[in-house]
XYZ file of N, CA and C in Angstrom:
546
model
N -12.178 -19.719 -12.537
C -11.721 -20.993 -12.039
C -10.268 -20.898 -11.592
N -9.456 -20.269 -12.412
C -8.042 -20.151 -12.088
C -7.845 -19.376 -10.794
N -8.591 -18.307 -10.638
C -8.476 -17.502 -9.416
C -8.897 -18.301 -8.186
N -9.960 -19.084 -8.321
C -10.429 -19.874 -7.181
C -9.384 -20.902 -6.764
N -8.786 -21.579 -7.735
C -7.794 -22.589 -7.401
C -6.503 -21.957 -6.881
N -6.166 -20.770 -7.378
C -5.003 -20.051 -6.839
C -5.273 -19.636 -5.390
N -6.484 -19.192 -5.112
C -6.868 -18.811 -3.751
C -6.813 -20.031 -2.823
N -7.267 -21.171 -3.315
C -7.202 -22.405 -2.522
C -5.752 -22.743 -2.176
N -4.862 -22.641 -3.170
C -3.459 -22.955 -2.933
C -2.814 -21.962 -1.965
N -3.159 -20.707 -2.114
C -2.559 -19.658 -1.276
C -3.091 -19.685 0.152
N -4.394 -19.859 0.320
C -5.023 -19.731 1.636
C -5.412 -21.057 2.277
N -5.336 -22.139 1.514
C -5.672 -23.442 2.062
C -7.148 -23.621 2.374
N -8.003 -23.000 1.581
C -9.448 -23.109 1.813
C -10.080 -24.049 0.791
N -11.228 -24.587 1.165
C -11.988 -25.411 0.232
C -12.662 -24.520 -0.800
N -12.658 -24.953 -2.032
C -13.392 -24.234 -3.077
C -14.185 -25.242 -3.885
N -15.235 -24.753 -4.506
C -16.024 -25.541 -5.444
C -16.259 -24.660 -6.670
N -16.208 -25.269 -7.835
C -16.417 -24.524 -9.077
C -17.547 -25.173 -9.859
N -18.620 -24.408 -10.046
C -19.757 -24.851 -10.854
C -19.747 -24.077 -12.162
N -19.855 -24.776 -13.236
C -20.046 -24.148 -14.549
C -21.543 -24.212 -14.818
N -22.186 -23.074 -14.686
C -23.652 -23.011 -14.756
C -24.083 -22.696 -16.186
N -24.944 -23.537 -16.714
C -25.473 -23.332 -18.065
C -26.835 -22.644 -17.987
N -27.399 -22.278 -19.134
C -28.652 -21.519 -19.191
C -29.673 -22.050 -18.185
N -30.107 -21.163 -17.316
C -31.052 -21.510 -16.258
C -32.241 -20.567 -16.336
N -33.434 -21.101 -16.082
C -34.635 -20.277 -16.124
C -35.588 -20.702 -15.022
N -36.560 -19.840 -14.765
C -37.587 -20.168 -13.792
C -38.297 -18.918 -13.313
N -39.316 -19.112 -12.481
C -40.033 -17.973 -11.916
C -39.068 -17.030 -11.205
N -39.432 -15.777 -11.200
C -38.695 -14.691 -10.554
C -37.508 -14.195 -11.382
N -37.277 -14.760 -12.548
C -36.237 -14.176 -13.393
C -36.775 -12.862 -13.957
N -35.886 -11.974 -14.307
C -36.259 -10.667 -14.816
C -36.874 -10.823 -16.207
N -38.113 -10.393 -16.395
C -38.744 -10.560 -17.709
C -38.130 -9.679 -18.797
N -37.306 -8.727 -18.397
C -36.693 -7.816 -19.364
C -35.175 -7.942 -19.345
N -34.674 -9.142 -19.073
C -33.219 -9.301 -18.968
C -32.536 -9.531 -20.309
N -33.298 -9.690 -21.372
C -32.715 -9.837 -22.692
C -32.272 -11.245 -23.043
N -32.525 -12.200 -22.154
C -32.132 -13.579 -22.450
C -33.223 -14.258 -23.278
N -32.854 -15.337 -23.945
C -33.764 -15.972 -24.892
C -35.043 -16.465 -24.214
N -34.950 -17.061 -23.038
C -36.152 -17.595 -22.385
C -37.131 -16.469 -22.069
N -36.657 -15.440 -21.389
C -37.559 -14.352 -21.010
C -38.069 -13.598 -22.238
N -37.207 -13.350 -23.205
C -37.661 -12.652 -24.415
C -38.760 -13.429 -25.129
N -38.530 -14.718 -25.365
C -39.514 -15.512 -26.098
C -40.840 -15.581 -25.340
N -40.785 -15.802 -24.036
C -42.023 -15.892 -23.262
C -42.763 -14.566 -23.278
N -42.071 -13.470 -23.031
C -42.745 -12.164 -22.985
C -43.310 -11.798 -24.358
N -42.567 -12.075 -25.410
C -43.071 -11.779 -26.748
C -44.318 -12.610 -27.037
N -44.292 -13.882 -26.698
C -45.439 -14.756 -26.956
C -46.660 -14.320 -26.145
N -46.473 -14.028 -24.871
C -47.612 -13.647 -24.024
C -48.230 -12.316 -24.443
N -47.432 -11.463 -25.060
C -47.940 -10.153 -25.488
C -48.361 -10.139 -26.950
N -48.322 -11.318 -27.608
C -48.750 -11.397 -28.996
C -47.802 -10.715 -29.960
N -46.562 -10.516 -29.548
C -45.561 -9.883 -30.416
C -44.804 -10.966 -31.181
N -44.162 -10.561 -32.273
C -43.321 -11.496 -33.007
C -42.214 -12.018 -32.099
N -41.929 -13.304 -32.195
C -40.783 -13.871 -31.490
C -39.582 -13.694 -32.407
N -38.575 -13.001 -31.898
C -37.409 -12.668 -32.714
C -36.270 -13.650 -32.468
N -35.843 -14.253 -33.559
C -34.697 -15.161 -33.558
C -33.580 -14.459 -34.318
N -32.387 -14.464 -33.740
C -31.236 -13.867 -34.405
C -30.444 -14.982 -35.074
N -30.456 -14.977 -36.398
C -29.825 -16.042 -37.176
C -30.894 -16.928 -37.793
N -30.467 -18.089 -38.274
C -31.390 -18.973 -38.991
C -32.208 -19.886 -38.077
N -31.959 -19.827 -36.764
C -32.738 -20.633 -35.819
C -32.192 -22.026 -35.592
N -31.089 -22.374 -36.281
C -30.543 -23.726 -36.138
C -29.509 -23.852 -35.019
N -29.032 -22.731 -34.498
C -28.107 -22.797 -33.359
C -28.836 -23.491 -32.214
N -28.103 -24.221 -31.399
C -28.752 -24.967 -30.327
C -28.359 -24.428 -28.952
N -29.265 -24.634 -28.007
C -29.046 -24.278 -26.610
C -29.667 -25.365 -25.744
N -29.194 -25.412 -24.516
C -29.758 -26.300 -23.504
C -30.212 -25.435 -22.342
N -31.348 -25.782 -21.760
C -31.945 -24.968 -20.702
C -32.280 -25.850 -19.507
N -31.979 -25.354 -18.305
C -32.315 -26.094 -17.102
C -33.200 -25.249 -16.206
N -34.092 -25.920 -15.503
C -34.987 -25.257 -14.562
C -34.214 -24.945 -13.289
N -34.513 -23.822 -12.686
C -33.767 -23.320 -11.533
C -33.708 -24.308 -10.370
N -34.776 -25.056 -10.125
C -34.763 -26.017 -9.014
C -33.675 -27.074 -9.210
N -33.453 -27.489 -10.449
C -32.390 -28.457 -10.727
C -31.017 -27.844 -10.454
N -30.832 -26.591 -10.840
C -29.562 -25.926 -10.575
C -29.292 -25.845 -9.075
N -30.289 -25.430 -8.314
C -30.115 -25.312 -6.860
C -29.739 -26.672 -6.262
N -30.405 -27.726 -6.709
C -30.078 -29.064 -6.221
C -28.629 -29.411 -6.547
N -28.193 -29.118 -7.750
C -26.815 -29.403 -8.147
C -25.808 -28.604 -7.337
N -26.106 -27.332 -7.104
C -25.203 -26.501 -6.307
C -25.097 -27.010 -4.871
N -26.223 -27.391 -4.292
C -26.194 -27.926 -2.926
C -25.373 -29.205 -2.850
N -25.563 -30.085 -3.809
C -24.788 -31.331 -3.820
C -23.290 -31.041 -3.962
N -22.960 -30.078 -4.814
C -21.560 -29.712 -5.010
C -20.974 -29.133 -3.722
N -21.682 -28.199 -3.106
C -21.162 -27.535 -1.910
C -21.065 -28.484 -0.716
N -21.977 -29.424 -0.626
C -21.988 -30.343 0.516
C -21.091 -31.561 0.302
N -20.577 -31.736 -0.908
C -19.741 -32.885 -1.211
C -18.256 -32.572 -1.097
N -17.445 -33.532 -1.454
C -15.998 -33.366 -1.346
C -15.312 -33.146 -2.700
N -16.062 -33.282 -3.787
C -15.459 -33.118 -5.110
C -15.099 -31.650 -5.316
N -13.845 -31.380 -5.718
C -13.412 -29.981 -5.788
C -12.851 -29.556 -7.144
N -13.178 -30.288 -8.167
C -12.806 -29.884 -9.521
C -14.057 -29.298 -10.204
N -13.902 -28.614 -11.352
C -15.065 -28.002 -12.009
C -16.135 -29.025 -12.391
N -17.393 -28.602 -12.245
C -18.541 -29.452 -12.560
C -19.515 -28.653 -13.424
N -19.929 -29.230 -14.535
C -20.964 -28.613 -15.375
C -22.334 -28.901 -14.781
N -23.124 -27.847 -14.572
C -24.501 -27.996 -14.116
C -25.406 -27.414 -15.185
N -26.101 -28.276 -15.868
C -26.987 -27.857 -16.942
C -27.796 -29.049 -17.406
N -28.738 -28.793 -18.260
C -29.579 -29.851 -18.809
C -29.069 -30.180 -20.207
N -28.651 -31.423 -20.458
C -28.112 -31.756 -21.770
C -29.160 -31.873 -22.882
N -30.452 -31.751 -22.550
C -31.465 -31.763 -23.606
C -31.252 -30.526 -24.473
N -31.094 -30.759 -25.754
C -30.705 -29.698 -26.673
C -31.864 -29.319 -27.595
N -32.054 -28.018 -27.772
C -33.106 -27.492 -28.654
C -32.481 -26.511 -29.633
N -32.932 -26.557 -30.885
C -32.560 -25.453 -31.768
C -33.344 -24.237 -31.269
N -32.828 -23.073 -31.553
C -33.509 -21.854 -31.104
C -34.922 -21.792 -31.685
N -35.081 -22.215 -32.936
C -36.413 -22.205 -33.531
C -37.332 -23.227 -32.855
N -36.833 -24.426 -32.563
C -37.644 -25.418 -31.831
C -38.095 -24.851 -30.482
N -37.183 -24.192 -29.797
C -37.488 -23.636 -28.483
C -38.567 -22.555 -28.594
N -38.459 -21.703 -29.589
C -39.468 -20.659 -29.805
C -40.839 -21.294 -30.059
N -40.855 -22.328 -30.860
C -42.133 -22.988 -31.180
C -42.698 -23.736 -29.967
N -41.841 -24.266 -29.125
C -42.307 -24.886 -27.885
C -42.983 -23.850 -26.988
N -42.398 -22.698 -26.874
C -43.001 -21.635 -26.066
C -44.324 -21.188 -26.678
N -44.397 -21.091 -27.987
C -45.669 -20.741 -28.632
C -46.739 -21.781 -28.304
N -46.378 -23.047 -28.344
C -47.331 -24.123 -28.040
C -47.818 -24.025 -26.602
N -46.896 -23.879 -25.657
C -47.278 -23.857 -24.246
C -48.109 -22.618 -23.915
N -47.756 -21.467 -24.490
C -48.511 -20.240 -24.200
C -49.828 -20.181 -24.962
N -49.947 -20.939 -26.058
C -51.132 -20.844 -26.902
C -51.143 -19.569 -27.718
N -49.989 -18.962 -27.886
C -49.871 -17.688 -28.588
C -49.975 -17.873 -30.102
N -50.478 -16.841 -30.757
C -50.530 -16.815 -32.220
C -49.397 -15.982 -32.806
N -48.412 -15.669 -31.991
C -47.278 -14.870 -32.460
C -46.574 -15.580 -33.610
N -45.909 -14.788 -34.427
C -45.092 -15.326 -35.514
C -43.646 -15.394 -35.064
N -42.885 -16.273 -35.705
C -41.446 -16.338 -35.482
C -40.784 -15.565 -36.612
N -39.973 -14.584 -36.246
C -39.307 -13.727 -37.222
C -37.807 -13.888 -37.054
N -37.106 -14.091 -38.161
C -35.652 -14.260 -38.122
C -34.971 -12.955 -38.545
N -34.059 -12.507 -37.680
C -33.281 -11.302 -37.928
C -31.823 -11.700 -38.131
N -30.992 -10.781 -38.619
C -29.576 -11.143 -38.824
C -28.933 -11.661 -37.539
N -28.047 -12.619 -37.708
C -27.348 -13.223 -36.570
C -26.440 -12.210 -35.904
N -26.209 -12.414 -34.621
C -25.257 -11.584 -33.895
C -23.858 -12.145 -34.103
N -22.862 -11.303 -33.944
C -21.476 -11.747 -34.124
C -21.059 -12.657 -32.976
N -20.242 -13.600 -33.288
C -19.629 -14.485 -32.290
C -20.621 -15.281 -31.464
N -21.817 -15.514 -31.970
C -22.790 -16.319 -31.233
C -22.493 -17.780 -31.515
N -22.186 -18.587 -30.478
C -21.863 -19.990 -30.732
C -23.037 -20.743 -31.332
N -22.743 -21.725 -32.149
C -23.787 -22.508 -32.796
C -24.333 -23.615 -31.906
N -23.586 -23.978 -30.872
C -24.056 -25.046 -29.997
C -23.604 -24.769 -28.571
N -24.536 -24.958 -27.632
C -24.220 -24.909 -26.203
C -24.953 -26.065 -25.547
N -24.194 -27.069 -25.160
C -24.785 -28.253 -24.546
C -23.807 -28.785 -23.505
N -24.205 -28.842 -22.247
C -23.274 -29.281 -21.215
C -23.063 -30.794 -21.210
N -21.848 -31.187 -20.912
C -21.527 -32.583 -20.646
C -21.590 -32.731 -19.125
N -22.591 -33.455 -18.625
C -22.781 -33.558 -17.174
C -22.290 -34.897 -16.615
N -21.396 -35.552 -17.340
C -20.858 -36.841 -16.895
C -20.258 -36.741 -15.495
N -19.469 -35.705 -15.234
C -18.830 -35.543 -13.925
C -19.889 -35.309 -12.851
N -20.884 -34.481 -13.130
C -21.948 -34.223 -12.146
C -22.688 -35.508 -11.788
N -22.952 -36.348 -12.777
C -23.621 -37.635 -12.510
C -22.746 -38.538 -11.649
N -21.478 -38.639 -12.044
C -20.564 -39.564 -11.362
C -20.194 -39.078 -9.956
N -19.844 -37.806 -9.822
C -19.305 -37.301 -8.558
C -20.375 -36.788 -7.597
N -21.479 -36.284 -8.132
C -22.516 -35.690 -7.277
C -23.802 -36.511 -7.249
N -23.908 -37.490 -8.151
C -25.171 -38.211 -8.278
C -26.287 -37.282 -8.733
N -25.923 -36.295 -9.569
C -26.868 -35.249 -9.978
C -27.138 -35.306 -11.471
N -28.387 -35.077 -11.796
C -28.816 -34.793 -13.169
C -30.149 -34.073 -13.066
N -30.520 -33.311 -14.091
C -31.792 -32.592 -14.028
C -32.974 -33.538 -13.869
N -33.955 -33.132 -13.097
C -35.161 -33.935 -12.864
C -36.399 -33.313 -13.516
N -36.403 -31.996 -13.675
C -37.575 -31.289 -14.181
C -37.412 -31.063 -15.681
N -38.400 -31.496 -16.440
C -38.316 -31.327 -17.895
C -38.402 -29.848 -18.255
N -37.817 -29.520 -19.387
C -37.875 -28.139 -19.873
C -39.330 -27.711 -20.031
N -40.163 -28.573 -20.585
C -41.582 -28.246 -20.783
C -42.259 -27.924 -19.452
N -42.059 -28.753 -18.421
C -42.696 -28.505 -17.126
C -42.171 -27.228 -16.484
N -40.870 -27.006 -16.597
C -40.299 -25.772 -16.066
C -40.833 -24.546 -16.787
N -40.981 -24.655 -18.107
C -41.528 -23.523 -18.873
C -42.958 -23.210 -18.452
N -43.754 -24.233 -18.190
C -45.138 -23.987 -17.762
C -45.165 -23.129 -16.505
N -44.314 -23.449 -15.542
C -44.279 -22.672 -14.297
C -43.763 -21.253 -14.533
N -42.754 -21.141 -15.375
C -42.179 -19.835 -15.671
C -43.166 -18.960 -16.431
N -43.877 -19.536 -17.366
C -44.868 -18.794 -18.145
C -45.983 -18.280 -17.233
N -46.432 -19.097 -16.296
C -47.471 -18.633 -15.360
C -46.975 -17.477 -14.516
N -45.731 -17.543 -14.089
C -45.151 -16.434 -13.332
C -45.146 -15.165 -14.190
N -44.694 -15.277 -15.456
C -44.636 -14.108 -16.332
C -46.028 -13.559 -16.644
N -47.026 -14.425 -16.722
C -48.402 -13.932 -16.902
C -48.777 -12.993 -15.750
N -48.430 -13.410 -14.542
C -48.696 -12.587 -13.365
C -47.944 -11.267 -13.397
N -46.705 -11.290 -13.861
C -45.922 -10.056 -13.984
C -46.614 -9.102 -14.945
N -47.079 -9.623 -16.069
C -47.767 -8.768 -17.046
C -49.062 -8.198 -16.476
N -49.807 -9.000 -15.713
C -51.044 -8.505 -15.094
C -50.758 -7.367 -14.135
N -49.659 -7.447 -13.410
C -49.319 -6.422 -12.424
C -48.687 -5.185 -13.038
N -47.864 -5.372 -14.091
C -47.052 -4.265 -14.590
C -47.419 -3.761 -15.979
N -48.283 -4.436 -16.679
C -48.582 -4.020 -18.050
C -47.533 -4.554 -19.007
N -47.388 -3.922 -20.149
C -46.487 -4.437 -21.184
C -45.028 -4.323 -20.753
N -44.227 -5.215 -21.322
C -42.789 -5.218 -21.059
C -42.093 -5.352 -22.401
N -41.189 -4.416 -22.665
C -40.415 -4.468 -23.900
C -39.312 -5.494 -23.767
N -39.074 -6.229 -24.840
C -37.982 -7.206 -24.839
C -36.837 -6.641 -25.660
N -35.642 -6.661 -25.102
C -34.497 -6.069 -25.798
C -33.873 -7.018 -26.802
N -33.122 -6.450 -27.720
C -32.329 -7.255 -28.636
C -30.986 -7.565 -28.002
N -30.131 -8.247 -28.718
C -28.828 -8.627 -28.172
C -28.048 -7.401 -27.694
N -27.493 -7.506 -26.500
C -26.662 -6.436 -25.964
C -27.425 -5.262 -25.385
N -28.735 -5.342 -25.302
C -29.543 -4.251 -24.762
C -30.386 -4.756 -23.600
N -30.871 -3.814 -22.804
C -31.767 -4.157 -21.715
C -33.054 -3.382 -21.909
N -34.155 -3.931 -21.457
C -35.459 -3.306 -21.641
C -35.948 -2.714 -20.334
N -37.023 -1.988 -20.437
C -37.644 -1.405 -19.250
C -39.055 -1.946 -19.099
N -39.498 -2.026 -17.878
C -40.869 -2.426 -17.595
C -41.724 -1.176 -17.727
N -42.766 -1.254 -18.532
C -43.678 -0.116 -18.686
C -44.716 -0.179 -17.592
N -44.704 0.770 -16.734
C -45.630 0.777 -15.597
C -44.837 1.017 -14.336
N -45.479 0.892 -13.194
C -44.769 1.178 -11.957
C -43.577 0.250 -11.762
N -42.470 0.828 -11.388
C -41.246 0.051 -11.187
C -41.207 -0.440 -9.751
N -41.380 -1.735 -9.586
C -41.341 -2.310 -8.248
C -40.474 -3.540 -8.268
N -40.089 -3.992 -7.108
C -39.310 -5.215 -7.008
C -40.199 -6.416 -7.271
N -39.590 -7.468 -7.771
C -40.357 -8.710 -8.003
C -40.864 -9.246 -6.671
N -42.057 -9.869 -6.684
C -42.585 -10.390 -5.416
C -41.768 -11.544 -4.896
């Protein structure tokens, strides 16, 4: 943010700053190590869903279509201060894991492992500025977005076979032919 505003002052150009919160949707990398992709891939493959910590830390998740809408409104508007783009609906990590189990119909278990260092206990965007300045707020529920994302990941598994999900700070590999996402 500081660099963008310094560049604006130096060069006299328009800038926009979006603070993007957890975003998910079809075409995301199933092996990127993020909570959404890990939980979905673990559930679809019948593996234990791994939670790091006691599961009470909270996160907020937004569907990609809502993010794109927010970015377009920001870029096409005149507001030039930072704007949070995210869904303020908050889930504990354990609630989120259980929601994914429900939607996938998986019989996977939820397993709690030691917490990672410096993991914040709460991440929830305040979108007051986005509502006021952009007329923006998320429209797609987390549940509806997850349904679409889960169907996409089912297709990835059908095409590529099993996919390992990494732990914190690691990346996984797709087992099977390595191709670009469709």
